[in-house]
Structure formats: structure tokens, C-alpha cells
Amino acid sequence: MRFRAQRQQQNQMPEVNLVPMMDVIMTILTFFIIISMSLNDFQSIEIRLPSKGGAPGGNQPQAPGTDFLMIAINAKRELFINQKPTTRDQLVPQSRAYLERNPEGKVIIVADKTVPYEAVLQILTTLRDLGGDRVSLSFQ
């Protein structure tokens, strides 16, 4: 008799219980949903970009040369320092003189939008070599 009972047990297919497996899958799915919902809360910084109308709040920019050195490049790649025409050869001594007088001085590079960035980069490199570490960029 025992042989018949063992034979019957060997011929039967094992049962697969799906309920515990579905519980695990639902738990994992819930975990990923909660994590993905928390990733949507990113931090942002509100930045007010300057416009051509002047500084926000109605404050007009200060006259060039009072607290900063303004280097301008127009569409023809002509250089101006504080609205006075200059050459690339004169740029280095004038910038060096300003930075020696004002070690904490600020430099503003104003470039026309049509000027390639390479021209602006050359001026930035020159100022960096002179020790000008407070440089702002402005495009017209």
C-alpha cells in the first residue's frame, strides 16, 4: 500500500502558490511609485535676467569707470575701454593699470551678440592672466 501512495504523490504536479509572490510584487511596485513621486520635488532658483531697459527697480547703471572697468566689443570686433576706442595692444596695459589701482575692482565685458565667443574668451584669458578674477559678461 505504501508503494501506491508514494506513486500517486510522485505523479502529481506541484502546486504554485501565487499569492505570496503577488504580495512581494505589489510591495516593490508601491515602493517605486513612492520613490518616483518624491523625485519630482526638485529645487529651483528664481533668477531675474537683466533687460535692455536698465537694472530692475528703475536703478540706472552707474557711469563707466566709477567702480568698474568696462571693456566693450562691437559687431566689427572693435574694442572700447570705458567707451573710448582702443586696440588689443593697449588692452593689456590699461587693464593692468586699472587692476593695480583697484585690486578689488570689477571688470565688465560687454559684447555684441554677433561677436563669436572666441573673441570674448580671448579677453577673459587676458584678464585672468593679469589677475582679474571679478569679471562679468554682458551681451547687447
PDB file of C-alpha atoms in Angstrom:
ATOM      1  CA  MET A   1       0.000   0.000   0.000  1.00  0.00           C
ATOM      2  CA  ARG A   2       2.744   2.291   0.697  1.00  0.00           C
ATOM      3  CA  PHE A   3       4.086   1.983  -2.805  1.00  0.00           C
ATOM      4  CA  ARG A   4       0.766   3.109  -4.272  1.00  0.00           C
ATOM      5  CA  ALA A   5       0.644   6.233  -2.063  1.00  0.00           C
ATOM      6  CA  GLN A   6       4.191   7.162  -2.996  1.00  0.00           C
ATOM      7  CA  ARG A   7       3.497   6.614  -6.699  1.00  0.00           C
ATOM      8  CA  GLN A   8       0.446   8.826  -6.565  1.00  0.00           C
ATOM      9  CA  GLN A   9       2.438  11.571  -4.861  1.00  0.00           C
ATOM     10  CA  GLN A  10       5.217  11.332  -7.467  1.00  0.00           C
ATOM     11  CA  ASN A  11       2.774  11.652 -10.393  1.00  0.00           C
ATOM     12  CA  GLN A  12       1.046  14.757  -9.042  1.00  0.00           C
ATOM     13  CA  MET A  13       2.183  18.192 -10.257  1.00  0.00           C
ATOM     14  CA  PRO A  14       3.350  20.535  -7.502  1.00  0.00           C
ATOM     15  CA  GLU A  15       1.091  23.485  -6.749  1.00  0.00           C
ATOM     16  CA  VAL A  16       2.401  27.007  -7.206  1.00  0.00           C
ATOM     17  CA  ASN A  17       1.006  29.454  -4.683  1.00  0.00           C
ATOM     18  CA  LEU A  18       0.894  32.862  -6.428  1.00  0.00           C
ATOM     19  CA  VAL A  19      -0.477  34.923  -3.537  1.00  0.00           C
ATOM     20  CA  PRO A  20       2.844  35.455  -1.698  1.00  0.00           C
ATOM     21  CA  MET A  21       4.612  36.260  -4.981  1.00  0.00           C
ATOM     22  CA  MET A  22       1.950  38.863  -5.861  1.00  0.00           C
ATOM     23  CA  ASP A  23       2.288  40.416  -2.387  1.00  0.00           C
ATOM     24  CA  VAL A  24       6.018  40.873  -2.926  1.00  0.00           C
ATOM     25  CA  ILE A  25       5.498  42.374  -6.399  1.00  0.00           C
ATOM     26  CA  MET A  26       2.865  44.820  -5.123  1.00  0.00           C
ATOM     27  CA  THR A  27       5.171  45.871  -2.266  1.00  0.00           C
ATOM     28  CA  ILE A  28       8.034  46.548  -4.693  1.00  0.00           C
ATOM     29  CA  LEU A  29       5.710  48.426  -7.066  1.00  0.00           C
ATOM     30  CA  THR A  30       4.420  50.593  -4.205  1.00  0.00           C
ATOM     31  CA  PHE A  31       7.993  51.341  -3.136  1.00  0.00           C
ATOM     32  CA  PHE A  32       8.975  52.500  -6.649  1.00  0.00           C
ATOM     33  CA  ILE A  33       5.847  54.634  -7.010  1.00  0.00           C
ATOM     34  CA  ILE A  34       6.539  56.432  -3.722  1.00  0.00           C
ATOM     35  CA  ILE A  35      10.199  56.979  -4.644  1.00  0.00           C
ATOM     36  CA  SER A  36       9.345  58.304  -8.120  1.00  0.00           C
ATOM     37  CA  MET A  37       6.806  60.736  -6.658  1.00  0.00           C
ATOM     38  CA  SER A  38       9.394  62.114  -4.229  1.00  0.00           C
ATOM     39  CA  LEU A  39      11.938  62.665  -7.037  1.00  0.00           C
ATOM     40  CA  ASN A  40       9.681  65.235  -8.707  1.00  0.00           C
ATOM     41  CA  ASP A  41      10.278  67.782  -5.934  1.00  0.00           C
ATOM     42  CA  PHE A  42      13.387  69.496  -7.273  1.00  0.00           C
ATOM     43  CA  GLN A  43      14.664  72.794  -6.013  1.00  0.00           C
ATOM     44  CA  SER A  44      14.846  75.798  -8.281  1.00  0.00           C
ATOM     45  CA  ILE A  45      16.319  79.236  -8.005  1.00  0.00           C
ATOM     46  CA  GLU A  46      14.433  82.233  -9.257  1.00  0.00           C
ATOM     47  CA  ILE A  47      16.722  84.387 -11.382  1.00  0.00           C
ATOM     48  CA  ARG A  48      15.773  87.760 -12.739  1.00  0.00           C
ATOM     49  CA  LEU A  49      17.589  88.296 -16.035  1.00  0.00           C
ATOM     50  CA  PRO A  50      18.648  91.822 -16.977  1.00  0.00           C
ATOM     51  CA  SER A  51      16.892  93.616 -19.788  1.00  0.00           C
ATOM     52  CA  LYS A  52      17.984  96.426 -22.072  1.00  0.00           C
ATOM     53  CA  GLY A  53      15.879  98.894 -20.082  1.00  0.00           C
ATOM     54  CA  GLY A  54      18.392  99.065 -17.250  1.00  0.00           C
ATOM     55  CA  ALA A  55      18.597  97.482 -13.844  1.00  0.00           C
ATOM     56  CA  PRO A  56      15.421  96.147 -12.173  1.00  0.00           C
ATOM     57  CA  GLY A  57      13.657  98.563  -9.866  1.00  0.00           C
ATOM     58  CA  GLY A  58      14.390 101.588 -12.008  1.00  0.00           C
ATOM     59  CA  ASN A  59      18.017 101.965 -10.883  1.00  0.00           C
ATOM     60  CA  GLN A  60      20.162 103.119 -13.747  1.00  0.00           C
ATOM     61  CA  PRO A  61      23.641 101.660 -14.124  1.00  0.00           C
ATOM     62  CA  GLN A  62      26.483 103.775 -12.828  1.00  0.00           C
ATOM     63  CA  ALA A  63      28.690 105.730 -15.175  1.00  0.00           C
ATOM     64  CA  PRO A  64      31.514 103.656 -16.635  1.00  0.00           C
ATOM     65  CA  GLY A  65      34.824 103.939 -14.851  1.00  0.00           C
ATOM     66  CA  THR A  66      33.451 104.838 -11.418  1.00  0.00           C
ATOM     67  CA  ASP A  67      33.582 101.410  -9.775  1.00  0.00           C
ATOM     68  CA  PHE A  68      34.388  99.103 -12.650  1.00  0.00           C
ATOM     69  CA  LEU A  69      36.263  98.807 -15.909  1.00  0.00           C
ATOM     70  CA  MET A  70      34.037  98.290 -18.950  1.00  0.00           C
ATOM     71  CA  ILE A  71      35.514  96.527 -21.958  1.00  0.00           C
ATOM     72  CA  ALA A  72      33.207  96.522 -24.989  1.00  0.00           C
ATOM     73  CA  ILE A  73      33.392  94.655 -28.287  1.00  0.00           C
ATOM     74  CA  ASN A  74      31.109  95.727 -31.113  1.00  0.00           C
ATOM     75  CA  ALA A  75      29.977  93.704 -34.139  1.00  0.00           C
ATOM     76  CA  LYS A  76      33.085  94.769 -36.079  1.00  0.00           C
ATOM     77  CA  ARG A  77      35.259  93.407 -33.231  1.00  0.00           C
ATOM     78  CA  GLU A  78      36.447  96.884 -32.293  1.00  0.00           C
ATOM     79  CA  LEU A  79      37.462  97.271 -28.658  1.00  0.00           C
ATOM     80  CA  PHE A  80      36.404 100.040 -26.306  1.00  0.00           C
ATOM     81  CA  ILE A  81      37.526 100.642 -22.736  1.00  0.00           C
ATOM     82  CA  ASN A  82      35.068 102.821 -20.831  1.00  0.00           C
ATOM     83  CA  GLN A  83      33.507 103.843 -24.167  1.00  0.00           C
ATOM     84  CA  LYS A  84      36.840 105.011 -25.597  1.00  0.00           C
ATOM     85  CA  PRO A  85      38.239 103.208 -28.673  1.00  0.00           C
ATOM     86  CA  THR A  86      41.325 101.128 -28.018  1.00  0.00           C
ATOM     87  CA  THR A  87      43.369  98.359 -29.608  1.00  0.00           C
ATOM     88  CA  ARG A  88      44.245  94.869 -28.421  1.00  0.00           C
ATOM     89  CA  ASP A  89      47.798  96.054 -27.716  1.00  0.00           C
ATOM     90  CA  GLN A  90      46.509  98.818 -25.424  1.00  0.00           C
ATOM     91  CA  LEU A  91      44.057  96.485 -23.659  1.00  0.00           C
ATOM     92  CA  VAL A  92      46.705  94.771 -21.529  1.00  0.00           C
ATOM     93  CA  PRO A  93      48.433  97.886 -20.082  1.00  0.00           C
ATOM     94  CA  GLN A  94      45.144  99.700 -19.440  1.00  0.00           C
ATOM     95  CA  SER A  95      43.618  96.646 -17.746  1.00  0.00           C
ATOM     96  CA  ARG A  96      46.784  96.065 -15.716  1.00  0.00           C
ATOM     97  CA  ALA A  97      46.831  99.709 -14.595  1.00  0.00           C
ATOM     98  CA  TYR A  98      43.171  99.527 -13.518  1.00  0.00           C
ATOM     99  CA  LEU A  99      43.690  96.248 -11.626  1.00  0.00           C
ATOM    100  CA  GLU A 100      46.781  97.630  -9.868  1.00  0.00           C
ATOM    101  CA  ARG A 101      44.872 100.766  -8.776  1.00  0.00           C
ATOM    102  CA  ASN A 102      41.800  98.721  -7.768  1.00  0.00           C
ATOM    103  CA  PRO A 103      42.793  95.207  -6.634  1.00  0.00           C
ATOM    104  CA  GLU A 104      39.146  94.520  -5.743  1.00  0.00           C
ATOM    105  CA  GLY A 105      37.917  96.195  -8.937  1.00  0.00           C
ATOM    106  CA  LYS A 106      35.298  94.683 -11.188  1.00  0.00           C
ATOM    107  CA  VAL A 107      35.556  94.266 -14.942  1.00  0.00           C
ATOM    108  CA  ILE A 108      32.531  94.105 -17.239  1.00  0.00           C
ATOM    109  CA  ILE A 109      32.857  92.728 -20.738  1.00  0.00           C
ATOM    110  CA  VAL A 110      30.061  93.978 -22.994  1.00  0.00           C
ATOM    111  CA  ALA A 111      29.912  92.117 -26.289  1.00  0.00           C
ATOM    112  CA  ASP A 112      27.623  92.367 -29.278  1.00  0.00           C
ATOM    113  CA  LYS A 113      25.513  89.240 -29.785  1.00  0.00           C
ATOM    114  CA  THR A 114      27.074  88.668 -33.206  1.00  0.00           C
ATOM    115  CA  VAL A 115      30.625  88.531 -31.808  1.00  0.00           C
ATOM    116  CA  PRO A 116      31.906  84.948 -31.652  1.00  0.00           C
ATOM    117  CA  TYR A 117      32.511  83.647 -28.169  1.00  0.00           C
ATOM    118  CA  GLU A 118      36.151  83.029 -29.108  1.00  0.00           C
ATOM    119  CA  ALA A 119      36.788  86.810 -29.106  1.00  0.00           C
ATOM    120  CA  VAL A 120      35.237  87.140 -25.651  1.00  0.00           C
ATOM    121  CA  LEU A 121      37.229  84.141 -24.441  1.00  0.00           C
ATOM    122  CA  GLN A 122      40.492  85.789 -25.547  1.00  0.00           C
ATOM    123  CA  ILE A 123      39.703  88.842 -23.418  1.00  0.00           C
ATOM    124  CA  LEU A 124      38.711  86.628 -20.472  1.00  0.00           C
ATOM    125  CA  THR A 125      42.006  84.746 -20.764  1.00  0.00           C
ATOM    126  CA  THR A 126      43.956  88.020 -20.888  1.00  0.00           C
ATOM    127  CA  LEU A 127      42.173  89.314 -17.775  1.00  0.00           C
ATOM    128  CA  ARG A 128      42.727  86.043 -15.933  1.00  0.00           C
ATOM    129  CA  ASP A 129      46.449  86.218 -16.684  1.00  0.00           C
ATOM    130  CA  LEU A 130      46.509  89.790 -15.319  1.00  0.00           C
ATOM    131  CA  GLY A 131      44.782  88.712 -12.100  1.00  0.00           C
ATOM    132  CA  GLY A 132      41.275  89.967 -12.865  1.00  0.00           C
ATOM    133  CA  ASP A 133      39.053  87.486 -11.092  1.00  0.00           C
ATOM    134  CA  ARG A 134      35.895  89.640 -10.855  1.00  0.00           C
ATOM    135  CA  VAL A 135      34.639  89.647 -14.423  1.00  0.00           C
ATOM    136  CA  SER A 136      31.026  89.945 -15.534  1.00  0.00           C
ATOM    137  CA  LEU A 137      29.694  89.319 -19.032  1.00  0.00           C
ATOM    138  CA  SER A 138      27.010  91.342 -20.770  1.00  0.00           C
ATOM    139  CA  PHE A 139      25.636  90.961 -24.279  1.00  0.00           C
ATOM    140  CA  GLN A 140      23.791  93.552 -26.348  1.00  0.00           C
TER     141      GLN A 140
END
